[in-house]
CSV table of C-alpha atoms in Angstrom, one decimal:
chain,number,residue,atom,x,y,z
A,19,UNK,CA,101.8,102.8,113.5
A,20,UNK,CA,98.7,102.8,111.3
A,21,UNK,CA,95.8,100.7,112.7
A,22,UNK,CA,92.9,99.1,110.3
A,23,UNK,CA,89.8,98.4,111.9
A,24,UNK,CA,86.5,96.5,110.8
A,25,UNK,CA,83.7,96.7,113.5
A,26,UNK,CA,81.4,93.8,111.0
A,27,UNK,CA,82.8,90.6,111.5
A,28,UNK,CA,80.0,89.2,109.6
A,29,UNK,CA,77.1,90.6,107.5
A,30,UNK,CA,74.6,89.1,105.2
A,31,UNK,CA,72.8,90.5,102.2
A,32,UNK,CA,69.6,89.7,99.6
A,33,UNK,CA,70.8,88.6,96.6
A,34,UNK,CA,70.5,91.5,94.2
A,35,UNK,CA,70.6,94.3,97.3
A,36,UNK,CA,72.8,96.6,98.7
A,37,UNK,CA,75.3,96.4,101.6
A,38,UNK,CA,77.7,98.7,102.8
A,39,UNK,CA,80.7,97.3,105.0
A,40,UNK,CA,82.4,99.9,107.5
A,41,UNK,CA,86.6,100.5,107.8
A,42,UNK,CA,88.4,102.9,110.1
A,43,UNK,CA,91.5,103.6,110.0
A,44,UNK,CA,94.3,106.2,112.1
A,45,UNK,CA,97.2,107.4,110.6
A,46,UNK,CA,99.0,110.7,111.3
A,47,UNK,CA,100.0,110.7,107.2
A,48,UNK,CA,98.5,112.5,104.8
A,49,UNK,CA,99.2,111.2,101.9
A,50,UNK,CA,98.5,107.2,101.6
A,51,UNK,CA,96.0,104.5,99.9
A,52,UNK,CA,93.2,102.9,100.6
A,53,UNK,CA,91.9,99.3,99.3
A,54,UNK,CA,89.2,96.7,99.5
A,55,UNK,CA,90.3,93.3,98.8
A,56,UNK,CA,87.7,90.2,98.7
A,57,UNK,CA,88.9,86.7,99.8
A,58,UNK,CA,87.3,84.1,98.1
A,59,UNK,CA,86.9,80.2,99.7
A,60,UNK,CA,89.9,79.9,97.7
A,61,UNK,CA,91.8,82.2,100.1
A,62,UNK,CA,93.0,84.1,97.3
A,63,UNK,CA,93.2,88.1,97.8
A,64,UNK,CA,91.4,90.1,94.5
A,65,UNK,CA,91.7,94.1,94.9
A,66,UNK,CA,88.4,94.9,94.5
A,67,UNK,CA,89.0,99.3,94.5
A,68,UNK,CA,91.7,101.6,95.9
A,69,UNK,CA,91.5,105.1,97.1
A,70,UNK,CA,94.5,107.5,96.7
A,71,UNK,CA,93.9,109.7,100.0
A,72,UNK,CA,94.7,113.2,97.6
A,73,UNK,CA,91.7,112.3,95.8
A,74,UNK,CA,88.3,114.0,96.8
A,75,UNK,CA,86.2,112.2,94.6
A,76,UNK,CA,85.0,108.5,95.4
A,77,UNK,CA,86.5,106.0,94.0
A,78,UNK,CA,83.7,103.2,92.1
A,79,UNK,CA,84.4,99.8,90.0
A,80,UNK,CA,81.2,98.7,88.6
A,81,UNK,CA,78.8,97.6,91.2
A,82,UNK,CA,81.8,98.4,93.7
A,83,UNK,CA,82.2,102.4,95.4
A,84,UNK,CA,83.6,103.7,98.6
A,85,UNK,CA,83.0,106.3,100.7
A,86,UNK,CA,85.8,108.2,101.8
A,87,UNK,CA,85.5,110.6,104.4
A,88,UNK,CA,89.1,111.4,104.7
A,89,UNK,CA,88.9,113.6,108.3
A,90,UNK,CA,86.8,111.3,109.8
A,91,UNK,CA,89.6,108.7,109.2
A,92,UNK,CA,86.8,106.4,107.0
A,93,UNK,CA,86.4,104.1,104.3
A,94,UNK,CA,83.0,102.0,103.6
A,95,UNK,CA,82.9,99.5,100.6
A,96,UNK,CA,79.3,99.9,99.1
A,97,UNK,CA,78.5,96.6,97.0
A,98,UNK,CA,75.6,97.7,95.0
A,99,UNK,CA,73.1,94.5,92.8
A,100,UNK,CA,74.5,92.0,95.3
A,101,UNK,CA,75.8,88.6,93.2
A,102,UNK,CA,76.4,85.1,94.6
A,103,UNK,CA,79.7,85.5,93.4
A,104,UNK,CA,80.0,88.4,96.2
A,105,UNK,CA,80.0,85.9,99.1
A,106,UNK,CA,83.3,86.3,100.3
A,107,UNK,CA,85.4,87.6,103.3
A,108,UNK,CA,86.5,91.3,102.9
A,109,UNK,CA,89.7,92.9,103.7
A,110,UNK,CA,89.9,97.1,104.4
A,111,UNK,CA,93.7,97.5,103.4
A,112,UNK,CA,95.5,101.0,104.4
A,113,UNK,CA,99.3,101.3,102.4
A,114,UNK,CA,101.0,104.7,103.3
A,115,UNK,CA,105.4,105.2,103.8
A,116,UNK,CA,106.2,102.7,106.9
A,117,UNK,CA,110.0,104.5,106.4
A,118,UNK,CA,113.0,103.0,105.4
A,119,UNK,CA,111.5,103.9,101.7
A,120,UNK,CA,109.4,100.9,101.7
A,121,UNK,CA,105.8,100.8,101.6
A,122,UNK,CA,102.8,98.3,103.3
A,123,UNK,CA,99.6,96.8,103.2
A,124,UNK,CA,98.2,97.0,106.8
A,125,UNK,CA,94.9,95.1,106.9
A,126,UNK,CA,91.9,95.0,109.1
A,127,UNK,CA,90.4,91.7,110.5
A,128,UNK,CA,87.8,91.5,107.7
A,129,UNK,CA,84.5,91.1,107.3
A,130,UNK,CA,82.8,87.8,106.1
A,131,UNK,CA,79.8,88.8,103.6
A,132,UNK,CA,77.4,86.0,102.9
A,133,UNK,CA,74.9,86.7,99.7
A,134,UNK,CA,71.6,85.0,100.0
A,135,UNK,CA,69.6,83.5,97.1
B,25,UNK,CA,96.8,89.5,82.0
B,26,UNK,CA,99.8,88.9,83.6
B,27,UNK,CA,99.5,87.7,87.6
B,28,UNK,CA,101.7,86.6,90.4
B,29,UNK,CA,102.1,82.4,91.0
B,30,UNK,CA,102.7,80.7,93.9
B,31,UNK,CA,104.5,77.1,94.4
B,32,UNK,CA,103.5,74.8,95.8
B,33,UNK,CA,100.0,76.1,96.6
B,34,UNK,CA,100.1,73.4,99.6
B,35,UNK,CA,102.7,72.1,101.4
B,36,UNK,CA,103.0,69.9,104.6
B,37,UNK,CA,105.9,69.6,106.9
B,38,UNK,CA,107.1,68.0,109.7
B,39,UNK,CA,107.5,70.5,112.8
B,40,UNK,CA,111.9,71.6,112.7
B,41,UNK,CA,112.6,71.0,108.5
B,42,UNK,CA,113.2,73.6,106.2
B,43,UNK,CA,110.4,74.5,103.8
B,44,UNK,CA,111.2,77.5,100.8
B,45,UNK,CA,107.9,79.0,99.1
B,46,UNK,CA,108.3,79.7,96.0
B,47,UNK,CA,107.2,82.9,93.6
B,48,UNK,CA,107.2,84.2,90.5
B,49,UNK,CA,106.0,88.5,90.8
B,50,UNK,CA,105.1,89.8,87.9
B,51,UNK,CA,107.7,90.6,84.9
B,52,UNK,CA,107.8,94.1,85.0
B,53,UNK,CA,107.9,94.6,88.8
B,54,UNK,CA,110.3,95.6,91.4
B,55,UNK,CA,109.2,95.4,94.4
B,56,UNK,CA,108.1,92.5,96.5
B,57,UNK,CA,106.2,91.1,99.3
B,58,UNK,CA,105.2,88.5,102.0
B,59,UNK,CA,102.7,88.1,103.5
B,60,UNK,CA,101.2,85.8,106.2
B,61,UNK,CA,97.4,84.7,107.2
B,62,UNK,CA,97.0,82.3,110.1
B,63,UNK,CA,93.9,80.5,109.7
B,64,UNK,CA,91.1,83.1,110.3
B,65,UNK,CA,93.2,86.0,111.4
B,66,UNK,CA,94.4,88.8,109.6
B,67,UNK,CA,97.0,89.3,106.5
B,68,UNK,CA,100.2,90.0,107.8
B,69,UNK,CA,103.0,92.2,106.5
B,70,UNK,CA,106.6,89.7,107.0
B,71,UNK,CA,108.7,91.6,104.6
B,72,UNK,CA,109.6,93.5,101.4
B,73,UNK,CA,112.4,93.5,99.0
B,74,UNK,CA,113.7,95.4,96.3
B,75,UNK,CA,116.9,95.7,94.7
B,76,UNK,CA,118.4,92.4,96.1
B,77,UNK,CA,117.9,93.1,99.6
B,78,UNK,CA,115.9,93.7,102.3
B,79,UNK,CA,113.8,96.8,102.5
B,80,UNK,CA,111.9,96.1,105.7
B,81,UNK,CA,110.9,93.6,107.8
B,82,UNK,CA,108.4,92.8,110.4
B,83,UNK,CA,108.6,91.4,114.2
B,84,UNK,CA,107.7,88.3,113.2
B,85,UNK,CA,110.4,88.0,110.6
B,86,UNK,CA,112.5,86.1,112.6
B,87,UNK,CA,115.8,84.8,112.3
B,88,UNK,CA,113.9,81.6,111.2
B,89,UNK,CA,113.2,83.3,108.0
B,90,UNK,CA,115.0,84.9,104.6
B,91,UNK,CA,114.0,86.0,101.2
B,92,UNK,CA,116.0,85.6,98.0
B,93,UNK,CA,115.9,86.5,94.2
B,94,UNK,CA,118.0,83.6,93.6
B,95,UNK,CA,117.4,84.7,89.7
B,96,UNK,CA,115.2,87.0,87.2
B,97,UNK,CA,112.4,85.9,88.1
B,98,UNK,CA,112.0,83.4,91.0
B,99,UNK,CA,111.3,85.2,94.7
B,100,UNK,CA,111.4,82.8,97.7
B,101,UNK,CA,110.6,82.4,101.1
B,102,UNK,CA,112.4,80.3,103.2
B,103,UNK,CA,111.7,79.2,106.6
B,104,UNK,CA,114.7,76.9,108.4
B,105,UNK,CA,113.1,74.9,111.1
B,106,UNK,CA,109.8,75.1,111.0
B,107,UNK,CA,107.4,75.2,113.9
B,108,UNK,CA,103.6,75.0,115.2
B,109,UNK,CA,102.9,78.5,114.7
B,110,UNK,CA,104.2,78.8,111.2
B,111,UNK,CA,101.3,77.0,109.7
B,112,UNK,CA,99.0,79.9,107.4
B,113,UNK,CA,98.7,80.9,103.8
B,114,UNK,CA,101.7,82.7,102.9
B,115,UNK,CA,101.4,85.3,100.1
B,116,UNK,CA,103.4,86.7,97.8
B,117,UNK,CA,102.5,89.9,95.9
B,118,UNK,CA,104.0,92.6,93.6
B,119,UNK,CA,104.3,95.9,92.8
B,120,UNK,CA,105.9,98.5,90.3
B,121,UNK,CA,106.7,101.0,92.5
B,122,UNK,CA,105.6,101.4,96.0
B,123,UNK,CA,104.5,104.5,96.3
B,124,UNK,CA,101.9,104.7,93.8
B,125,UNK,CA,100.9,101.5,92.4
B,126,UNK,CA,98.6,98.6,93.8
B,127,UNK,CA,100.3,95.3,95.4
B,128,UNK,CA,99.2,92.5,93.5
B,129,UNK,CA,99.1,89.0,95.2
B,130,UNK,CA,99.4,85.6,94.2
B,131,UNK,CA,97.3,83.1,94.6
B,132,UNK,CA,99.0,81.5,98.2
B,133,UNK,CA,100.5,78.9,100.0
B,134,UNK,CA,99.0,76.8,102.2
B,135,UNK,CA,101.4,75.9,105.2
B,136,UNK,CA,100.7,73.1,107.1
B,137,UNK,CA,103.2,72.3,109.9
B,138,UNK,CA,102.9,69.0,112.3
């Protein structure tokens, strides 16, 4: 079974800085994806990125890259110009083949960013 | 762009009634999800579907709960007799095909059982 874990629970950052948040993951699969999703007050879940695990190069969205060290089982969220908007809880999100042909989302505990004016 | 919905996105019951949560993926997809957060834990796979039926199905998809396309474009959720523990934003989300694309989610039900 694949396990998704978060070591921040919480973290704080400047307004207009950079923060990195930390994933691990273990998985005996080679092939699988990788995503960040942000949880808003709202409780709704936004992908922010995903990583396809074949892919050497980094994965970025705007203000939004990763880090992906593949053999060290790792996968950082770098939020670069930190916004208000930004303040959020943060889900590391690991998908590979869980048999039976079906495919899902195993999450991590999260980790609750708070932005600062 | 299209998105998945959610109905209702809050619902209170009393502890042993049937609620159903209600969904509506997006057009194109096939492939479809719950998911369950109790309040300040972890989103939790319950179950997928495709093709009318079941296509796995977690631990804690009890007995107490089913899934049904009832037509093209409604996926539900329903839970028989509800209890304590079921109380936590249920998600629904979405995908093309499994394998390759992302799971979209809609915007959650709020469970509240008494």
């Amino acid at each position: 079974a694949q396990t998704v874990t978060q070591s921040q629970p919480e973290m704080s950052v400047q307004e207009a800085e950079t923060v990195t948040l930390s994933c691990t993951y273990d998985t005996s699969e080679n092939n699988y994806y990788l995503f960040w999703y942000k949880q808003p007050p709202s409780r709704q879940m936004i992908l922010v990125i995903r990583q396809e695990a074949y892919k050497q190069q980094n994965a970025t969205e705007n203000r939004f890259s990763v880090n992906f060290q593949k053999a060290a089982k790792s996968f950082s969220l770098k939020i670069s110009d930190s916004q208000l908007g930004d303040t959020a809880m943060y889900f590391c999100a690991f998908m590979g083949h869980s048999g039976a042909g079906s495919y899902q989302l195993t999450f991590g505990k999260g980790t609750k960013l708070s932005v600062i004016p | 762009e299209p998105e998945v919905t959610q109905t209702p996105s809050h619902q209170v019951t009393q502890m042993g009634q049937e609620v159903i949560l209600r969904c509506v993926p997006i057009s194109n997809h096939l492939y479809f999800y719950w998911y369950r957060q109790i309040l300040g834990q972890k989103v939790e796979f319950l179950v997928s579907f495709y093709n009318n039926e079941i296509s796995e199905k977690s631990e804690i998809f009890d007995d107490q709960f089913s899934v049904e396309r009832p037509d093209g474009s409604n996926f539900t959720l329903k839970i028989r007799s509800t209890k304590l523990e079921d109380s936590a934003m249920y998600f629904c989300a979405s995908t093309l095909t499994p394998s390759q694309e992302t799971q979209y989610f809609g915007p959650g039900t709020r469970l509240l059982v008494l």
